[in-house]
Tab-separated table of C-alpha atoms in Angstrom:
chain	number	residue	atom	x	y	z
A	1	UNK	CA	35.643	-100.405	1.639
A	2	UNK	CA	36.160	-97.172	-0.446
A	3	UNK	CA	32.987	-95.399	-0.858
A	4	UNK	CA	31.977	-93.078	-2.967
A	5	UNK	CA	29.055	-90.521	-2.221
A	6	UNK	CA	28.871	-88.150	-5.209
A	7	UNK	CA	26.734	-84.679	-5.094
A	8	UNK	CA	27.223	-85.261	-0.846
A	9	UNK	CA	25.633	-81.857	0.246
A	10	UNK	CA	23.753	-81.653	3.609
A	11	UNK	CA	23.679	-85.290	4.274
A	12	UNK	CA	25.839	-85.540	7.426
A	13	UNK	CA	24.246	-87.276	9.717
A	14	UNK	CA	24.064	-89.978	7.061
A	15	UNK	CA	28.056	-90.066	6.652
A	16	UNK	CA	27.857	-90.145	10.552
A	17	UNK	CA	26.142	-93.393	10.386
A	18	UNK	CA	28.409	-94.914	7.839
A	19	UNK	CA	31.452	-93.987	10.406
A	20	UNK	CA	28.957	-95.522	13.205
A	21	UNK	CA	28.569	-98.824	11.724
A	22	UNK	CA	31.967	-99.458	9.759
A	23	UNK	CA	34.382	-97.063	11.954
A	24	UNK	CA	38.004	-97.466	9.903
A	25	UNK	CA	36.576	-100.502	7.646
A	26	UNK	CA	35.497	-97.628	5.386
A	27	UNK	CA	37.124	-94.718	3.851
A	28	UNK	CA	34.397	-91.845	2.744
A	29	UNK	CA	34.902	-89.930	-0.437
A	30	UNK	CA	32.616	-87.232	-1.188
A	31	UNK	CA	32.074	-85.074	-4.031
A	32	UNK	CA	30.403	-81.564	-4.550
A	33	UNK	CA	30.076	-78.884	-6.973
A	34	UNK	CA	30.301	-76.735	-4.078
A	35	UNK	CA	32.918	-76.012	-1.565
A	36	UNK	CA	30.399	-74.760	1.047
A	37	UNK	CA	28.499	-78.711	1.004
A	38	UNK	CA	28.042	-79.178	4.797
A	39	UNK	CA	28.611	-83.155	4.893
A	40	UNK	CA	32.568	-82.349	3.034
A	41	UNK	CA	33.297	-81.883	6.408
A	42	UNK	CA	32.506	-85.293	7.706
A	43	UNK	CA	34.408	-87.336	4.649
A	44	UNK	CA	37.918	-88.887	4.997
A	45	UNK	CA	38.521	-87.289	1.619
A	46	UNK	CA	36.170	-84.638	-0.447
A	47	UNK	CA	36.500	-83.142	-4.133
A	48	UNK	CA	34.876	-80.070	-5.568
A	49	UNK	CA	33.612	-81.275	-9.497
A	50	UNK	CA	31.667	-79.448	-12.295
A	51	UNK	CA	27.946	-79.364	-12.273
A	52	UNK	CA	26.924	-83.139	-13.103
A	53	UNK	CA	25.689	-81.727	-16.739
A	54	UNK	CA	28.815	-80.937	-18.001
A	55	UNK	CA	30.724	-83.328	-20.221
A	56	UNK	CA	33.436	-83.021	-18.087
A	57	UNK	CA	31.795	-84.505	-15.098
A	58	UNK	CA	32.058	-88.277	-15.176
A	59	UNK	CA	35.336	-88.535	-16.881
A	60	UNK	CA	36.434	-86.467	-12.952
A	61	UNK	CA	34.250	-89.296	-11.312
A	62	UNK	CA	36.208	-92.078	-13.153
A	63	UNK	CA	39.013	-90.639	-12.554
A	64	UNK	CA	38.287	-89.930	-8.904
A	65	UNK	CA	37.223	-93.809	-8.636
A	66	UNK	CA	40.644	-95.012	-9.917
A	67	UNK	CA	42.441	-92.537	-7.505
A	68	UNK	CA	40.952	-94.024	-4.294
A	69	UNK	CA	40.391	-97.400	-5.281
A	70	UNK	CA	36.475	-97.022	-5.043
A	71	UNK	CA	34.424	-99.857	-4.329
A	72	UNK	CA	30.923	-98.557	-5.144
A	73	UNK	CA	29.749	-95.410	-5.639
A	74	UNK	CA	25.919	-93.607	-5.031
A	75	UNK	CA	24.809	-90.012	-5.149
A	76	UNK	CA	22.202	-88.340	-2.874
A	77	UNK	CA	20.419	-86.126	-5.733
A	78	UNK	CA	17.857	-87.249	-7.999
A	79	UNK	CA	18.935	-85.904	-11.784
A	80	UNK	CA	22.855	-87.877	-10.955
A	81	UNK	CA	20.898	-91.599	-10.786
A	82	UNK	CA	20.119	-91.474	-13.953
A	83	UNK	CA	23.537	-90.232	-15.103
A	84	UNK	CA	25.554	-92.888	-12.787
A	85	UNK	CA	22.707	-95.698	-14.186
A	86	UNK	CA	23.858	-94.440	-17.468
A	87	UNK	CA	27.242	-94.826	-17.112
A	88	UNK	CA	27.190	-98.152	-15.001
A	89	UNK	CA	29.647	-100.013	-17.455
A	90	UNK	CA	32.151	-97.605	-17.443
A	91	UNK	CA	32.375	-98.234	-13.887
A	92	UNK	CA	32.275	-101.970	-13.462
A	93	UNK	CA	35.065	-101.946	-15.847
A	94	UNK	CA	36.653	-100.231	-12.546
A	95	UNK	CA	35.177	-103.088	-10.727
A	96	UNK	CA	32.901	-100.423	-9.114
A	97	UNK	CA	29.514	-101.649	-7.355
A	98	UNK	CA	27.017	-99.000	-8.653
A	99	UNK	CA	24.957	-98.410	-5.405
A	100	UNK	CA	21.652	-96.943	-8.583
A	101	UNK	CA	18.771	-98.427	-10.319
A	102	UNK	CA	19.986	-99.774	-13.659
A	103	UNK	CA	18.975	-97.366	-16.764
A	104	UNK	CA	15.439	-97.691	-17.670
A	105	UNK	CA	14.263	-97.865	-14.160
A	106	UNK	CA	16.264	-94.847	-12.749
A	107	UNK	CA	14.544	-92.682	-16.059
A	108	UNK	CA	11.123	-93.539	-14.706
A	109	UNK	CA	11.916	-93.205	-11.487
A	110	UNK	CA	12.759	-89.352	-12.005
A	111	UNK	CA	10.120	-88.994	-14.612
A	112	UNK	CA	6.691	-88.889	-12.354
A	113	UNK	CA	4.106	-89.265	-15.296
A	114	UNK	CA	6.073	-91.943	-17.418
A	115	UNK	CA	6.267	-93.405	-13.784
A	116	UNK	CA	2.392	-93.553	-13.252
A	117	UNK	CA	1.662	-94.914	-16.796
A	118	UNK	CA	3.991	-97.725	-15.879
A	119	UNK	CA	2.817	-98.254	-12.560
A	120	UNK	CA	-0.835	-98.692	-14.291
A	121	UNK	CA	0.329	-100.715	-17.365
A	122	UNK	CA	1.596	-103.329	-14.593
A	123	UNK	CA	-1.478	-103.182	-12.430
A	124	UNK	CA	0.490	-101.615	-9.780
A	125	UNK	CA	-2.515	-99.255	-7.507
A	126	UNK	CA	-1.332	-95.502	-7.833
A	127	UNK	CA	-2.662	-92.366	-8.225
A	128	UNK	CA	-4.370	-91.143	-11.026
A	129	UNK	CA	-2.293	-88.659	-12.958
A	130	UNK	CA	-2.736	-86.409	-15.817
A	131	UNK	CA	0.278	-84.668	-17.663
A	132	UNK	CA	-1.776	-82.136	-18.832
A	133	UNK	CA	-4.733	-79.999	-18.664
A	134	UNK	CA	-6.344	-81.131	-21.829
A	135	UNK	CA	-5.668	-84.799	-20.570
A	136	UNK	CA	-7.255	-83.769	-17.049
A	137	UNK	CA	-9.987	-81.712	-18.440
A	138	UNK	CA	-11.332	-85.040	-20.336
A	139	UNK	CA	-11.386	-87.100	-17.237
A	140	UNK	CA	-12.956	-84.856	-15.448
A	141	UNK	CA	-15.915	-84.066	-18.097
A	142	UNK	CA	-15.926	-88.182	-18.009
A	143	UNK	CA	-16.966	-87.807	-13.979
A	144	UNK	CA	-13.477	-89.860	-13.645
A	145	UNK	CA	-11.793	-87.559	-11.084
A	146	UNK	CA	-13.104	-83.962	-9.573
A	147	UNK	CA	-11.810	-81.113	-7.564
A	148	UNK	CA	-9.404	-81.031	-5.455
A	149	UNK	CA	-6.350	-81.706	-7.218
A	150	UNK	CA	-2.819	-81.902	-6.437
A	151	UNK	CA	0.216	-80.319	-9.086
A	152	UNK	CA	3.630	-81.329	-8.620
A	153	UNK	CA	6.250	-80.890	-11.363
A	154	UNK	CA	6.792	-84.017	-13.702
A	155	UNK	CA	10.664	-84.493	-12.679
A	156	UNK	CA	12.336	-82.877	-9.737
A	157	UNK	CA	12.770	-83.434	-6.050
A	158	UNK	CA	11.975	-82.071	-2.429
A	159	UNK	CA	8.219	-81.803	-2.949
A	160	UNK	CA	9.546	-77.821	-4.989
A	161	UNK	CA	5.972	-76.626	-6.753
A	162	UNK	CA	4.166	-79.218	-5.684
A	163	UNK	CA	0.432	-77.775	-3.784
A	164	UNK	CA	-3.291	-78.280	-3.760
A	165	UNK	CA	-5.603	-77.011	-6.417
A	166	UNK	CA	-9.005	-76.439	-5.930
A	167	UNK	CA	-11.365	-75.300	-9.111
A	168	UNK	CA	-10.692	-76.064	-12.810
A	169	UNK	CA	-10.708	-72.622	-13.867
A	170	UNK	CA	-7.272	-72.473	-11.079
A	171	UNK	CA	-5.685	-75.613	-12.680
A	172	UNK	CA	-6.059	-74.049	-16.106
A	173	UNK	CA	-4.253	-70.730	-15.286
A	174	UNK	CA	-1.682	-72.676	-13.012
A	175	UNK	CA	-0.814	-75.541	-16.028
A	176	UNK	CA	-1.002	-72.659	-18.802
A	177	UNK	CA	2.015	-70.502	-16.655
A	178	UNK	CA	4.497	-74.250	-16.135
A	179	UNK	CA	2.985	-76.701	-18.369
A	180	UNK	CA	6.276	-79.109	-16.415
A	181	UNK	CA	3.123	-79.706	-13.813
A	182	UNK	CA	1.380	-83.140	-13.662
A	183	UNK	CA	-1.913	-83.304	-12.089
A	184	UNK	CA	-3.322	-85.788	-9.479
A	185	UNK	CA	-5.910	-86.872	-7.242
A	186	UNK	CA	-5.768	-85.410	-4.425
A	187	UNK	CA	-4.879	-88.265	-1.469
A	188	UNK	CA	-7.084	-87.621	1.550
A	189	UNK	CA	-5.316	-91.071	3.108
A	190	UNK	CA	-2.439	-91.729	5.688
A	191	UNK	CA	0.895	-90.295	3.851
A	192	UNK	CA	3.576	-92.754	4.530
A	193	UNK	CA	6.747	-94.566	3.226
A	194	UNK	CA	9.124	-97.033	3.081
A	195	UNK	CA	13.141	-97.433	3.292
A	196	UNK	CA	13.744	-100.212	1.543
A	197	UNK	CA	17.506	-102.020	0.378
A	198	UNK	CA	17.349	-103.856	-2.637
A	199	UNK	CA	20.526	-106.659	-1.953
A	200	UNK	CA	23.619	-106.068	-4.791
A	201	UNK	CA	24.607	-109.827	-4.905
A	202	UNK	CA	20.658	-111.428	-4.435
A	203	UNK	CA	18.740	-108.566	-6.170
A	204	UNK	CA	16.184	-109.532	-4.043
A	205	UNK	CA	14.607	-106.728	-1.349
A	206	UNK	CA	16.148	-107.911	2.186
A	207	UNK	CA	14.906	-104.642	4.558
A	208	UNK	CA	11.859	-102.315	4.144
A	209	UNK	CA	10.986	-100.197	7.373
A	210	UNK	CA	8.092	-98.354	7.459
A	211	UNK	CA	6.923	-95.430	8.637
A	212	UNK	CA	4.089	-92.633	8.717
A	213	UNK	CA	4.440	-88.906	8.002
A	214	UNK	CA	3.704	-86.663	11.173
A	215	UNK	CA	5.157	-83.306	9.733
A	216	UNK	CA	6.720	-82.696	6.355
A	217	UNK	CA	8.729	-80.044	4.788
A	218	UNK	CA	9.943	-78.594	1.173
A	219	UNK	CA	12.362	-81.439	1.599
A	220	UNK	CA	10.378	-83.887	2.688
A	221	UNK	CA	9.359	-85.539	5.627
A	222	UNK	CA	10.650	-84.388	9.414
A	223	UNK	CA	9.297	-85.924	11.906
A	224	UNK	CA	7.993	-90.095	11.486
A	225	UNK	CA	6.668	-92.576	13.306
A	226	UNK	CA	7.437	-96.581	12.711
A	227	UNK	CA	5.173	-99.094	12.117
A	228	UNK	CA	4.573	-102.652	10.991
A	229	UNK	CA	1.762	-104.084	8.707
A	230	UNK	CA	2.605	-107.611	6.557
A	231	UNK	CA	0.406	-106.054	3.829
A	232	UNK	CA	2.693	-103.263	2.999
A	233	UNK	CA	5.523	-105.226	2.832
A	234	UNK	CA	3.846	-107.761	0.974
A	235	UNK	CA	2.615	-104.701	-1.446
A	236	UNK	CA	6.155	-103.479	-1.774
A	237	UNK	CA	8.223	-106.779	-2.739
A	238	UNK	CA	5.585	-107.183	-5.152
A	239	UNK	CA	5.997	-103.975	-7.072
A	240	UNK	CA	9.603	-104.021	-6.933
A	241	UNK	CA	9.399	-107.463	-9.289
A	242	UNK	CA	8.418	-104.681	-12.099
A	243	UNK	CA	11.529	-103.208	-11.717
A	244	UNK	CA	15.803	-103.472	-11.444
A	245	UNK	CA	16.960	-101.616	-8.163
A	246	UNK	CA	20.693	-101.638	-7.084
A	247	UNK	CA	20.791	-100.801	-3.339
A	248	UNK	CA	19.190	-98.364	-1.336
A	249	UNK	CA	15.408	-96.589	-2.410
A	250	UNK	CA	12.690	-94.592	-0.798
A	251	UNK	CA	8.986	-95.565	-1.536
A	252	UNK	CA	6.282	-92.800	-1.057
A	253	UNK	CA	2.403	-94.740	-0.286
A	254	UNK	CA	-0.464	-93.415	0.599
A	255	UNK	CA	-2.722	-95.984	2.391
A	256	UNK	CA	-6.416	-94.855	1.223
A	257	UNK	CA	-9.981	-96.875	1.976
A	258	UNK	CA	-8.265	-99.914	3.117
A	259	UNK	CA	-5.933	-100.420	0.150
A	260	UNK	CA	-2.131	-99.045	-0.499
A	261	UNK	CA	-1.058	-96.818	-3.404
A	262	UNK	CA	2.517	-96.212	-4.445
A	263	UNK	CA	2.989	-92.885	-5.890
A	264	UNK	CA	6.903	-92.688	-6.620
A	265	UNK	CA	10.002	-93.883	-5.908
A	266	UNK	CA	13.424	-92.295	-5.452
A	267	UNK	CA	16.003	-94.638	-5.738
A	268	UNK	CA	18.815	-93.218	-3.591
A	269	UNK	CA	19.020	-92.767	0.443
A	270	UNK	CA	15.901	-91.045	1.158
A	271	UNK	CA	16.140	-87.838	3.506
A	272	UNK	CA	14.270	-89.722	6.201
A	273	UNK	CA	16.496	-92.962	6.114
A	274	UNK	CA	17.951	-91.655	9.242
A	275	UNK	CA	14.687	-93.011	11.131
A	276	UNK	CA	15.320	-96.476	9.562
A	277	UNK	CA	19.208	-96.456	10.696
A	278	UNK	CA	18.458	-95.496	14.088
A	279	UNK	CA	15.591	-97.896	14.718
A	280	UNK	CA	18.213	-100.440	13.483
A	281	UNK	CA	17.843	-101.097	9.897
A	282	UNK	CA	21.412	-101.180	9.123
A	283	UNK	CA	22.240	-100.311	5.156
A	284	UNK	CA	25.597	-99.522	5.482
A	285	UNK	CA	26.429	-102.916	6.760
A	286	UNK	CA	24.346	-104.296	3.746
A	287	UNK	CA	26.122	-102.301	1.594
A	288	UNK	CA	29.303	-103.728	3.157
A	289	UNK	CA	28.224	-107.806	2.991
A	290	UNK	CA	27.726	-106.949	-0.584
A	291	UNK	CA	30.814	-105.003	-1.835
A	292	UNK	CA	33.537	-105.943	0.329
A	293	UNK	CA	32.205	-109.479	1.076
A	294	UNK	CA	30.539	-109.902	-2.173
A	295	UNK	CA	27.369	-112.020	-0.398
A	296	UNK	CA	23.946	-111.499	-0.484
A	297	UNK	CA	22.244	-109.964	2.995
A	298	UNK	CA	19.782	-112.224	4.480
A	299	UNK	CA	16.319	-110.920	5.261
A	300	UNK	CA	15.618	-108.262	7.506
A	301	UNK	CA	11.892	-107.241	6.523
A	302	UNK	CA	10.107	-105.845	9.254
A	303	UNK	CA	13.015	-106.658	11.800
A	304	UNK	CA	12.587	-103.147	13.821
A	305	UNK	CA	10.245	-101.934	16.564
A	306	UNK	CA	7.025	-100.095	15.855
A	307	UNK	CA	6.369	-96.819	17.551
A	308	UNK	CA	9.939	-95.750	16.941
A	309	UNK	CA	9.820	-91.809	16.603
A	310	UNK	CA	12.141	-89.608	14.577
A	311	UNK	CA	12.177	-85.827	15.112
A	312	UNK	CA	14.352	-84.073	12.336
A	313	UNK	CA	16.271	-80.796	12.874
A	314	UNK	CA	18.956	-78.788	11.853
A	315	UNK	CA	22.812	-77.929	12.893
A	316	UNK	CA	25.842	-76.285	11.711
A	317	UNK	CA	29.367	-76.257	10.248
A	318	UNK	CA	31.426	-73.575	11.359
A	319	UNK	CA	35.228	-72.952	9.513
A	320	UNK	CA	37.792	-70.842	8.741
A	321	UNK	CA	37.520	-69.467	4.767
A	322	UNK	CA	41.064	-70.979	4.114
A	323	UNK	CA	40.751	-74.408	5.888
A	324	UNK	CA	37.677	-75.323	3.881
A	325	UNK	CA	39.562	-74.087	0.843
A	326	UNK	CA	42.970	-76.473	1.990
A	327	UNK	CA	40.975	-79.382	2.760
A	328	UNK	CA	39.785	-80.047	-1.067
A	329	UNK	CA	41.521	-82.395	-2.867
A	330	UNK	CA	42.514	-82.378	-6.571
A	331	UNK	CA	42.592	-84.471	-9.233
């Protein structure tokens, strides 16, 4: 299998895995705008390409997919799903498994208050949400929500901007200076998620492993802790039927006065999927069943041990100027 991971960056330890589980049944291709990406260094083959904005970026892709015979291709950032999602036909044409939510899914995925309107037009439970201060300001005088608050920017990723709030006259001054800020309730319950792989060939969800935050960071969380409850996975296959996943997708919850909330999804490897892969929820052989043996995964829901702990840190990538520079490959 020829896979494609476009806009790769630090995510080594998840090409690791792939090489773990599929050893020489897989060739990696990665893709960067920068030559610096840590995780270049652990690909069979790695191209630098143009910021994923500019008009000459997926024509590079394409032609990067007909070069090494790709099979299916993800990225690990959220603005490129909806880009890829976009552009899906162009690459099944290619025969390409798109490992991305199709179109209108991925652009609420990465759009947090078109996200939470949805979530309440289908009766999902989520957190209330206000894209604005005027919009806030009338729920409030309604006795609907009160103080604190939580602003996080409406798209974006890595938890950048997001922070408590605690008086009105705060939330004005904050919202007046980036007006991009949605506000929330603030979430006093246990902050959790879920890794969950949506099959290619089934389209049904065949893993979810969950887990609760112990530490997070800017980019999310660090350091996890597995655990198993029936309810959440029965919560999470039933909001997934409001939506079309391809593959791999992070779920953030909150589990508040006996009930659980979903409050986004990203719909690409989540940071944290390393806890999932090492507690044995296997995606990259998923993702192998599906586009090299074109069958559907059978169901691995809960099939991982509680109490599982991951502990996140960092390392390094240390090379000569000129043998990073020698190693890219062009078009």
């Amino acid at each position: 299998m020829n896979l494609l991971f476009c806009s790769v960056g630090r995510r080594c330890e998840l090409l690791k895995d792939f090489r773990k589980t599929l050893g020489d049944k897989v060739k990696l291709v990665v893709t960067d705008n920068s030559p610096y990406a840590p995780a270049l260094e652990f690909a069979d083959v790695s191209y630098q390409v143009p910021l994923i904005r500019d008009p000459a970026y997926i024509p590079m892709i394409l032609e990067i997919c007909k070069k090494e015979r790709i099979d299916a291709v993800t990225t690990l950032i959220d603005p490129e799903i909806a880009i890829l999602a976009a552009n899906r036909e162009a690459f099944e044409a290619l025969d390409i498994t798109v490992l991305a939510p199709y179109q209108e899914t991925a652009e609420l995925c990465f759009d947090k208050y078109e996200m939470a309107r949805f979530l309440v037009e289908k009766g999902i439970p989520t957190i209330q949400t206000y894209g604005s201060f005027a919009e806030f300001k009338a729920a409030y005088d309604e006795g609907k929500i009160g103080f604190p608050v939580f602003v996080k920017p409406r798209t974006g990723s890595g938890s950048v901007g997001a922070r408590r709030v605690d008086t009105c006259e705060m939330l004005e001054e904050v919202t007046a200076s980036d007006p991009s800020l949605i506000i929330q309730e603030l979430m006093t319950g246990e902050d959790m998620d879920a890794d969950v792989y949506v099959d290619t060939v089934s389209h049904e969800p065949v893993a979810i492993f969950s887990k609760k935050k112990i530490s997070t960071t800017i980019g999310g969380a660090n350091k996890t802790i597995s655990f198993k409850d029936e309810r959440l996975f029965a919560f999470v296959k039933e909001a997934l039927k409001a939506f079309r996943f391809n593959g791999p997708l992070d779920m953030d919850l909150f589990y508040q006065d006996g009930r659980y909330y979903l409050s986004e999804i990203n719909p690409r490897f989540g940071g944290a999927y390393l806890h999932a892969y090492g507690a044995g929820v296997d995606f990259p052989a998923f993702i192998y069943h599906n586009v090299k043996e074109k069958t559907a995964n059978t169901d691995h829901i809960g099939k991982y041990d509680e109490e599982i702990v991951m502990m996140m840190y960092d390392s390094v990538v240390i090379k000569k100027l000129d043998e990073i520079q020698s190693e890219m490959t062009t078009i």
